[in-house]
Tab-separated table of C-alpha atoms in Angstrom:
chain	number	residue	atom	x	y	z
A	4	UNK	CA	-140.757	17.844	13.705
A	5	UNK	CA	-139.668	19.540	10.246
A	6	UNK	CA	-137.178	17.072	8.224
A	7	UNK	CA	-135.681	20.342	6.122
A	8	UNK	CA	-132.296	21.125	6.292
A	9	UNK	CA	-130.822	24.230	8.086
A	10	UNK	CA	-128.388	25.823	9.864
A	11	UNK	CA	-127.638	26.661	13.741
A	12	UNK	CA	-124.938	28.944	14.833
A	13	UNK	CA	-123.466	29.472	18.354
A	14	UNK	CA	-120.561	31.103	19.665
A	15	UNK	CA	-118.238	30.722	22.454
A	16	UNK	CA	-115.282	33.360	24.318
A	17	UNK	CA	-112.077	32.472	25.966
A	18	UNK	CA	-111.408	33.216	29.675
A	19	UNK	CA	-109.432	36.376	28.041
A	20	UNK	CA	-112.446	37.678	26.280
A	21	UNK	CA	-113.294	40.718	28.486
A	22	UNK	CA	-117.181	40.036	28.984
A	23	UNK	CA	-115.599	36.204	30.641
A	24	UNK	CA	-112.698	38.239	32.976
A	25	UNK	CA	-115.359	40.460	34.275
A	26	UNK	CA	-117.432	37.375	34.834
A	27	UNK	CA	-114.761	35.013	36.669
A	28	UNK	CA	-113.976	38.192	38.997
A	29	UNK	CA	-117.676	38.147	40.242
A	30	UNK	CA	-117.433	34.950	40.769
A	31	UNK	CA	-113.818	34.710	42.470
A	32	UNK	CA	-115.413	37.038	44.756
A	33	UNK	CA	-118.466	34.869	45.591
A	34	UNK	CA	-116.296	31.533	45.904
A	35	UNK	CA	-113.931	33.550	48.580
A	36	UNK	CA	-116.764	34.851	50.578
A	37	UNK	CA	-118.948	31.114	50.542
A	38	UNK	CA	-115.400	29.562	51.322
A	39	UNK	CA	-116.026	31.279	54.442
A	40	UNK	CA	-119.778	31.629	55.040
A	41	UNK	CA	-121.777	29.581	53.113
A	42	UNK	CA	-124.805	31.618	53.743
A	43	UNK	CA	-123.464	34.757	52.510
A	44	UNK	CA	-125.726	36.713	50.104
A	45	UNK	CA	-123.647	37.869	47.238
A	46	UNK	CA	-124.570	39.927	43.995
A	47	UNK	CA	-121.023	40.940	42.964
A	48	UNK	CA	-120.873	42.692	39.249
A	49	UNK	CA	-117.508	44.070	37.660
A	50	UNK	CA	-116.828	46.103	35.243
A	51	UNK	CA	-113.525	46.130	33.132
A	52	UNK	CA	-112.211	48.790	30.474
A	53	UNK	CA	-108.422	50.099	29.680
A	54	UNK	CA	-106.569	49.646	32.692
A	55	UNK	CA	-109.488	49.821	35.198
A	56	UNK	CA	-111.298	47.586	37.369
A	57	UNK	CA	-114.922	48.406	39.133
A	58	UNK	CA	-116.647	45.884	41.278
A	59	UNK	CA	-120.088	46.836	42.921
A	60	UNK	CA	-123.306	45.301	43.897
A	61	UNK	CA	-124.636	43.679	47.736
A	62	UNK	CA	-122.725	41.693	49.658
A	63	UNK	CA	-124.251	40.661	52.983
A	64	UNK	CA	-121.262	38.752	54.965
A	65	UNK	CA	-119.699	39.058	58.378
A	66	UNK	CA	-116.394	37.717	56.927
A	67	UNK	CA	-113.485	39.755	55.406
A	68	UNK	CA	-112.254	38.907	51.954
A	69	UNK	CA	-109.489	41.304	49.873
A	70	UNK	CA	-111.551	42.265	46.323
A	71	UNK	CA	-108.602	43.796	45.021
A	72	UNK	CA	-106.230	40.989	45.545
A	73	UNK	CA	-108.958	38.735	44.048
A	74	UNK	CA	-109.360	40.885	40.995
A	75	UNK	CA	-105.638	41.207	40.122
A	76	UNK	CA	-105.074	37.230	41.019
A	77	UNK	CA	-107.673	36.589	38.686
A	78	UNK	CA	-106.422	39.263	35.713
A	79	UNK	CA	-102.820	37.110	35.710
A	80	UNK	CA	-104.170	33.669	35.872
A	81	UNK	CA	-106.119	34.358	32.775
A	82	UNK	CA	-102.665	35.868	31.455
A	83	UNK	CA	-102.639	39.350	30.960
A	84	UNK	CA	-99.711	39.820	32.875
A	85	UNK	CA	-97.746	42.602	31.140
A	86	UNK	CA	-98.497	46.054	30.122
A	87	UNK	CA	-98.227	45.306	25.790
A	88	UNK	CA	-101.091	42.793	26.612
A	89	UNK	CA	-102.737	46.147	27.132
A	90	UNK	CA	-104.025	45.211	30.207
A	91	UNK	CA	-101.694	43.924	33.076
A	92	UNK	CA	-103.161	42.541	36.773
A	93	UNK	CA	-100.373	44.061	38.470
A	94	UNK	CA	-101.124	48.009	37.492
A	95	UNK	CA	-104.636	48.390	36.746
A	96	UNK	CA	-106.678	50.650	38.926
A	97	UNK	CA	-109.023	48.803	40.897
A	98	UNK	CA	-112.503	50.384	42.193
A	99	UNK	CA	-114.947	48.818	44.884
A	100	UNK	CA	-118.265	50.160	45.425
A	101	UNK	CA	-120.399	47.661	47.609
A	102	UNK	CA	-123.377	47.834	49.517
A	103	UNK	CA	-125.292	45.156	52.033
A	104	UNK	CA	-128.270	43.411	50.736
A	105	UNK	CA	-131.530	45.553	50.164
A	106	UNK	CA	-133.383	44.348	53.557
A	107	UNK	CA	-136.590	44.323	51.924
A	108	UNK	CA	-135.057	41.676	49.650
A	109	UNK	CA	-133.751	40.266	52.329
A	110	UNK	CA	-136.972	39.674	54.102
A	111	UNK	CA	-138.329	37.582	51.490
A	112	UNK	CA	-135.301	35.250	51.397
A	113	UNK	CA	-134.513	34.969	54.740
A	114	UNK	CA	-138.305	33.625	55.378
A	115	UNK	CA	-140.293	32.342	52.291
A	116	UNK	CA	-143.919	33.868	51.776
A	117	UNK	CA	-145.216	29.895	52.847
A	118	UNK	CA	-143.637	30.332	56.028
A	119	UNK	CA	-144.278	33.646	56.957
A	120	UNK	CA	-148.519	33.185	56.091
A	121	UNK	CA	-148.900	29.847	57.834
A	122	UNK	CA	-148.690	28.087	61.199
A	123	UNK	CA	-146.325	25.996	60.227
A	124	UNK	CA	-142.832	25.329	61.561
A	125	UNK	CA	-139.994	27.242	59.854
A	126	UNK	CA	-138.583	24.270	58.171
A	127	UNK	CA	-135.043	24.759	56.451
A	128	UNK	CA	-136.547	23.462	53.297
A	129	UNK	CA	-139.641	26.309	53.070
A	130	UNK	CA	-137.775	28.822	54.887
A	131	UNK	CA	-136.056	30.173	51.915
A	132	UNK	CA	-137.536	32.416	49.234
A	133	UNK	CA	-136.414	32.677	45.914
A	134	UNK	CA	-134.215	35.763	45.715
A	135	UNK	CA	-135.982	37.611	42.531
A	136	UNK	CA	-138.860	37.068	40.285
A	137	UNK	CA	-138.349	35.618	36.639
A	138	UNK	CA	-137.971	32.496	34.474
A	139	UNK	CA	-135.270	29.721	33.654
A	140	UNK	CA	-134.617	27.406	31.239
A	141	UNK	CA	-133.162	24.317	31.294
A	142	UNK	CA	-132.085	21.888	28.280
A	143	UNK	CA	-130.796	18.802	27.186
A	144	UNK	CA	-130.711	17.151	23.695
A	145	UNK	CA	-128.894	13.471	22.769
A	146	UNK	CA	-126.782	15.303	20.261
A	147	UNK	CA	-123.667	14.929	22.021
A	148	UNK	CA	-122.249	12.798	24.935
A	149	UNK	CA	-122.826	15.708	27.600
A	150	UNK	CA	-126.428	16.346	26.330
A	151	UNK	CA	-125.600	19.556	24.391
A	152	UNK	CA	-126.630	20.961	21.308
A	153	UNK	CA	-123.914	20.140	19.200
A	154	UNK	CA	-123.101	23.745	18.162
A	155	UNK	CA	-122.523	25.368	21.194
A	156	UNK	CA	-120.523	22.381	22.356
A	157	UNK	CA	-117.977	22.567	19.611
A	158	UNK	CA	-117.753	26.063	19.614
A	159	UNK	CA	-116.449	25.896	23.768
A	160	UNK	CA	-114.282	22.798	22.704
A	161	UNK	CA	-112.689	25.246	20.284
A	162	UNK	CA	-112.269	28.096	22.613
A	163	UNK	CA	-110.859	25.943	25.068
A	164	UNK	CA	-107.972	24.218	22.727
A	165	UNK	CA	-107.398	27.957	21.765
A	166	UNK	CA	-106.541	28.530	25.322
A	167	UNK	CA	-104.790	25.881	25.913
A	168	UNK	CA	-102.483	26.058	23.264
A	169	UNK	CA	-101.437	29.226	24.148
A	170	UNK	CA	-100.809	28.639	27.432
A	171	UNK	CA	-99.008	25.919	26.587
A	172	UNK	CA	-96.633	27.916	24.677
A	173	UNK	CA	-97.662	25.916	21.360
A	174	UNK	CA	-98.023	29.293	19.486
A	175	UNK	CA	-96.306	32.033	21.952
A	176	UNK	CA	-97.539	34.520	19.909
A	177	UNK	CA	-101.184	34.236	20.847
A	178	UNK	CA	-102.597	36.158	23.551
A	179	UNK	CA	-105.724	35.871	25.785
A	180	UNK	CA	-108.291	37.470	23.934
A	181	UNK	CA	-110.763	35.343	21.447
A	182	UNK	CA	-113.695	34.165	20.051
A	183	UNK	CA	-115.163	30.959	17.857
A	184	UNK	CA	-118.040	30.201	16.509
A	185	UNK	CA	-119.537	26.917	14.486
A	186	UNK	CA	-122.475	26.896	12.172
A	187	UNK	CA	-123.657	22.970	11.612
A	188	UNK	CA	-126.506	22.049	8.880
A	189	UNK	CA	-129.157	20.088	10.533
A	190	UNK	CA	-130.993	17.399	8.837
A	191	UNK	CA	-134.589	17.255	11.244
A	192	UNK	CA	-133.347	17.152	14.398
A	193	UNK	CA	-129.682	15.810	13.326
A	194	UNK	CA	-126.652	17.758	12.983
A	195	UNK	CA	-124.863	16.334	10.186
A	196	UNK	CA	-122.232	18.725	9.217
A	197	UNK	CA	-119.663	21.082	9.421
A	198	UNK	CA	-120.791	24.062	7.750
A	199	UNK	CA	-118.689	26.927	8.802
A	200	UNK	CA	-116.071	27.746	11.403
A	201	UNK	CA	-115.027	31.160	12.981
A	202	UNK	CA	-112.188	31.747	14.983
A	203	UNK	CA	-110.923	35.056	16.316
A	204	UNK	CA	-107.270	35.331	18.161
A	205	UNK	CA	-105.432	37.837	19.700
A	206	UNK	CA	-101.935	38.136	18.738
A	207	UNK	CA	-98.423	39.579	18.594
A	208	UNK	CA	-98.497	42.700	16.406
A	209	UNK	CA	-95.099	40.962	14.425
A	210	UNK	CA	-96.918	37.917	13.129
A	211	UNK	CA	-98.223	37.540	9.714
A	212	UNK	CA	-101.921	36.933	8.900
A	213	UNK	CA	-101.236	33.966	6.779
A	214	UNK	CA	-98.844	32.343	9.722
A	215	UNK	CA	-101.686	32.750	12.429
A	216	UNK	CA	-104.111	31.207	9.917
A	217	UNK	CA	-102.467	28.086	9.470
A	218	UNK	CA	-101.154	27.470	12.622
A	219	UNK	CA	-105.211	28.127	14.043
A	220	UNK	CA	-106.385	25.731	11.335
A	221	UNK	CA	-103.448	22.938	12.144
A	222	UNK	CA	-103.914	23.191	16.204
A	223	UNK	CA	-107.038	24.227	17.099
A	224	UNK	CA	-109.722	23.831	14.099
A	225	UNK	CA	-108.622	20.197	12.410
A	226	UNK	CA	-107.978	18.573	16.160
A	227	UNK	CA	-111.454	19.385	17.202
A	228	UNK	CA	-113.797	18.948	13.937
A	229	UNK	CA	-115.553	15.575	14.656
A	230	UNK	CA	-115.023	13.216	11.755
A	231	UNK	CA	-118.661	12.583	11.591
A	232	UNK	CA	-119.055	15.953	10.559
A	233	UNK	CA	-116.995	16.856	8.109
A	234	UNK	CA	-119.285	16.217	5.366
A	235	UNK	CA	-117.680	18.379	2.343
A	236	UNK	CA	-115.393	21.330	2.902
A	237	UNK	CA	-116.607	23.441	5.823
A	238	UNK	CA	-115.631	27.159	5.192
A	239	UNK	CA	-112.797	28.286	7.838
A	240	UNK	CA	-112.183	31.672	8.789
A	241	UNK	CA	-109.057	32.778	11.098
A	242	UNK	CA	-109.323	36.429	11.769
A	243	UNK	CA	-111.254	37.649	9.284
A	244	UNK	CA	-110.881	41.342	9.832
A	245	UNK	CA	-107.055	40.390	9.239
A	246	UNK	CA	-105.318	41.850	12.243
A	247	UNK	CA	-106.304	41.505	16.207
A	248	UNK	CA	-103.861	43.092	18.178
A	249	UNK	CA	-105.644	45.088	20.466
A	250	UNK	CA	-107.699	42.852	22.673
A	251	UNK	CA	-109.212	42.434	26.267
A	252	UNK	CA	-110.532	45.156	28.101
A	253	UNK	CA	-108.401	47.733	26.031
A	254	UNK	CA	-110.387	47.281	22.873
A	255	UNK	CA	-113.462	46.725	24.284
A	256	UNK	CA	-115.123	46.910	27.831
A	257	UNK	CA	-116.550	43.936	29.528
A	258	UNK	CA	-119.224	43.358	32.147
A	259	UNK	CA	-120.941	40.858	34.300
A	260	UNK	CA	-123.366	38.651	32.673
A	261	UNK	CA	-123.067	40.042	29.231
A	262	UNK	CA	-122.486	36.376	27.759
A	263	UNK	CA	-125.777	34.607	29.040
A	264	UNK	CA	-125.890	32.752	25.484
A	265	UNK	CA	-122.322	31.408	25.766
A	266	UNK	CA	-122.917	30.654	29.019
A	267	UNK	CA	-125.978	28.435	28.518
A	268	UNK	CA	-127.448	26.811	25.176
A	269	UNK	CA	-125.810	28.436	22.227
A	270	UNK	CA	-129.327	30.189	21.291
A	271	UNK	CA	-130.716	26.909	20.389
A	272	UNK	CA	-133.977	27.516	23.075
A	273	UNK	CA	-134.957	30.552	24.624
A	274	UNK	CA	-133.214	32.486	27.623
A	275	UNK	CA	-135.271	33.637	30.762
A	276	UNK	CA	-133.026	36.540	30.895
A	277	UNK	CA	-131.047	36.679	34.338
A	278	UNK	CA	-127.436	36.247	34.605
A	279	UNK	CA	-125.133	33.536	36.649
A	280	UNK	CA	-122.399	34.765	37.393
A	281	UNK	CA	-121.893	36.589	40.983
A	282	UNK	CA	-124.706	35.664	42.713
A	283	UNK	CA	-124.982	33.186	45.455
A	284	UNK	CA	-127.632	30.428	45.312
A	285	UNK	CA	-130.451	32.171	46.669
A	286	UNK	CA	-130.780	34.046	43.436
A	287	UNK	CA	-132.954	31.867	41.145
A	288	UNK	CA	-131.675	33.021	38.313
A	289	UNK	CA	-128.601	30.713	38.758
A	290	UNK	CA	-129.754	28.271	41.047
A	291	UNK	CA	-132.689	27.499	39.184
A	292	UNK	CA	-131.457	27.457	36.071
A	293	UNK	CA	-128.680	24.712	37.171
A	294	UNK	CA	-131.823	22.573	38.729
A	295	UNK	CA	-133.995	23.081	35.131
A	296	UNK	CA	-131.104	21.560	33.101
A	297	UNK	CA	-130.357	19.024	35.867
A	298	UNK	CA	-133.833	17.755	35.645
A	299	UNK	CA	-134.056	18.319	31.269
A	300	UNK	CA	-130.822	16.123	31.576
A	301	UNK	CA	-131.956	13.488	33.241
A	302	UNK	CA	-135.518	13.040	31.539
A	303	UNK	CA	-133.174	12.746	27.935
A	304	UNK	CA	-130.960	10.750	29.632
A	305	UNK	CA	-133.451	8.477	30.715
A	306	UNK	CA	-134.747	8.168	27.251
A	307	UNK	CA	-138.017	9.218	27.207
A	308	UNK	CA	-137.176	12.236	24.580
A	309	UNK	CA	-134.526	13.256	22.549
A	310	UNK	CA	-135.000	17.128	23.289
A	311	UNK	CA	-136.159	18.266	26.568
A	312	UNK	CA	-136.849	21.877	27.538
A	313	UNK	CA	-137.960	22.709	30.963
A	314	UNK	CA	-139.307	26.673	32.056
A	315	UNK	CA	-139.322	27.373	35.883
A	316	UNK	CA	-140.950	30.476	37.339
A	317	UNK	CA	-140.898	32.332	40.704
A	318	UNK	CA	-142.206	35.118	43.020
A	319	UNK	CA	-139.985	36.845	44.623
A	320	UNK	CA	-139.759	35.481	48.540
A	321	UNK	CA	-142.185	32.650	47.247
A	322	UNK	CA	-140.722	28.977	47.856
A	323	UNK	CA	-142.614	27.188	45.420
A	324	UNK	CA	-142.288	28.042	41.667
A	325	UNK	CA	-145.459	29.306	40.179
A	326	UNK	CA	-144.877	27.326	37.097
A	327	UNK	CA	-143.027	24.318	35.602
A	328	UNK	CA	-143.571	23.769	31.393
A	329	UNK	CA	-141.870	20.977	29.456
A	330	UNK	CA	-141.489	21.253	25.616
A	331	UNK	CA	-140.010	18.095	24.003
A	332	UNK	CA	-140.341	19.474	20.431
A	333	UNK	CA	-142.347	16.349	19.587
A	334	UNK	CA	-139.567	13.893	20.296
A	335	UNK	CA	-141.765	12.760	23.443
A	336	UNK	CA	-141.895	8.966	23.621
A	337	UNK	CA	-144.972	9.904	26.409
A	338	UNK	CA	-146.949	13.198	26.567
A	339	UNK	CA	-145.279	16.227	27.958
A	340	UNK	CA	-147.756	16.438	30.544
A	341	UNK	CA	-146.919	13.813	31.755
A	342	UNK	CA	-143.641	14.197	31.573
A	343	UNK	CA	-144.062	17.461	33.932
A	344	UNK	CA	-145.584	15.144	35.980
A	345	UNK	CA	-142.410	13.064	35.765
A	346	UNK	CA	-140.642	16.543	36.635
A	347	UNK	CA	-142.336	17.815	39.638
A	348	UNK	CA	-142.433	14.158	41.212
A	349	UNK	CA	-138.709	13.956	40.902
A	350	UNK	CA	-137.008	17.193	41.389
A	351	UNK	CA	-137.846	19.772	44.027
A	352	UNK	CA	-137.616	23.002	43.082
A	353	UNK	CA	-137.845	25.426	45.831
A	354	UNK	CA	-134.728	27.246	46.319
A	355	UNK	CA	-133.210	25.585	49.707
A	356	UNK	CA	-134.037	22.197	48.129
A	357	UNK	CA	-131.872	23.463	45.130
A	358	UNK	CA	-129.187	24.624	46.936
A	359	UNK	CA	-129.235	21.012	48.855
A	360	UNK	CA	-129.533	18.796	45.864
A	361	UNK	CA	-126.946	20.379	43.393
A	362	UNK	CA	-124.166	21.143	46.605
A	363	UNK	CA	-124.425	24.813	45.860
A	364	UNK	CA	-122.864	26.197	49.344
A	365	UNK	CA	-119.187	25.772	48.319
A	366	UNK	CA	-116.904	27.464	45.737
A	367	UNK	CA	-117.081	26.024	42.284
A	368	UNK	CA	-117.962	29.103	40.719
A	369	UNK	CA	-115.330	30.875	39.026
A	370	UNK	CA	-114.248	27.252	37.548
A	371	UNK	CA	-117.327	27.202	35.272
A	372	UNK	CA	-117.688	31.057	34.749
A	373	UNK	CA	-115.691	30.447	31.305
A	374	UNK	CA	-116.724	27.806	28.405
A	375	UNK	CA	-119.965	27.479	29.341
A	376	UNK	CA	-122.010	26.728	32.887
A	377	UNK	CA	-123.947	23.840	31.278
A	378	UNK	CA	-122.422	20.401	29.778
A	379	UNK	CA	-119.262	20.722	31.849
A	380	UNK	CA	-118.413	16.896	32.033
A	381	UNK	CA	-114.619	17.984	30.966
A	382	UNK	CA	-114.553	19.533	34.622
A	383	UNK	CA	-113.627	16.937	37.518
A	384	UNK	CA	-115.414	16.878	39.601
A	385	UNK	CA	-118.479	17.670	36.975
A	386	UNK	CA	-121.212	20.015	38.653
A	387	UNK	CA	-123.711	18.224	40.081
A	388	UNK	CA	-125.973	19.620	37.953
A	389	UNK	CA	-124.843	16.888	35.186
A	390	UNK	CA	-125.127	13.855	36.780
A	391	UNK	CA	-127.929	11.966	35.311
A	392	UNK	CA	-128.402	9.770	38.733
A	393	UNK	CA	-132.099	10.613	38.858
A	394	UNK	CA	-132.545	8.687	34.984
A	395	UNK	CA	-133.146	5.399	36.223
A	396	UNK	CA	-136.347	6.031	38.587
A	397	UNK	CA	-137.442	8.578	35.757
A	398	UNK	CA	-137.652	5.851	33.360
A	399	UNK	CA	-139.225	3.176	35.532
A	400	UNK	CA	-141.775	5.749	36.506
A	401	UNK	CA	-142.337	6.621	32.700
A	402	UNK	CA	-143.137	3.061	31.790
A	403	UNK	CA	-145.639	2.277	34.377
A	404	UNK	CA	-147.225	5.641	33.426
C-alpha cells in the first residue's frame, strides 16, 4: 500500500437539488406501490425541469397510486412551495407516461433459468431471476463509524446540516438547492487533514455574499469538521460564483439516477453503473449493490480487512451470480481468495435471498434517496444492509481458515 500523501474529493447534494428531487419522486412512487403490493414491479424514471415533472417507466401492479399527488407532495416536502423559489409543487405541470414491464423481461424474473432448465421444484429462493445483467460494487473501510470513506461521509453530513438549518429557519434566506464538496489529504490509507471544503447554496436575492459566507461557515462548516482532521487551516469556498439565486429545476433539469456516485462511495472505488432509485428489488442494480455493501461492511467489521470491495455480476433471468470478486487493497489479514470463500459462505446473492435477508419488500426507499444509500446509520431504523450482525461468525471462520 502506498505511503505517499494524496488528496481525495467527494461531493454530496441536498434534497432540493434537481437530480435528487427526481430520485425522491421515483422512490416515492416505488414506496407507494410496494406498500400495497410488495411484489409489484417498478422501474420509475422522473424528469424535472422549469415548471414541469415527467414520470415515466415500466410498472406492473394491480393497485392504484395517485402519481401526481405523490409528485406534488414530494416537491412540497423538499421545500419548493412558492413560485419565487423557481418551482412550486402546487402549480407545476405533471405528466405521466407509464407502460407495463416487458413480458420478455418478466419471463426471466418470474422464473429463473435454474428453474426453467431443471426438474427441481419451483422453490421461492430459486424462482426469481436477476432483473438485468450487469455488475454491482459494494465497499466498506474503517475510516469512519459507519465504515464509509471519510470524504463522502463528511460531504453528506455537510449537505444534511445545510438542509437542516434551512428547515429550522436558522438562516431563513436559504432555499432548497445546494451542494457540498470535501477534499481530504491521506497518508497511505489514513485520512489526516481536511484540505478543502466547498458549499454552494441557493439563497434569497437580497442577501449579501459576505453574510452568506460568514453564516454558512459558522452554522454548517465549522460544526461539522472533525477536530482530528483540522491540521492547518482548510481552504473554504462558499458560493464561489458569488451568487446562487436561480436553483432547482428552474436553473437545471433533473433526472433520476444522475447522482450515482453521490449515492454510493464518492468515487473512492469503481461503480457498476446502474442507478438505484425507482427500481423494485428484483432489479439487481439496486438489491445486489445493497447486498455487496452488507457483505463488505461485515468483512471490515469482522476485522479481517481495513478496506473491502466486492464486485458481483449477473446475467438477466439467472438467479445465481456469474461472478463474485473481493479486493482488499493489501489490507486483508487473510488472502482475498479466502475472504471470497467467506463471502460466498455467509451471504446468498440470489435475488430472492437478497430480498428476504435485507427485508426489501416494504417501503423504505424515499428516505434514502438523498444523502447516500450507504452508511445511513443516521436513520432510525437504519437500513438492514448497514447491520454488522454476521461479523462475529465471519471472524470465527476466518480464524480457522
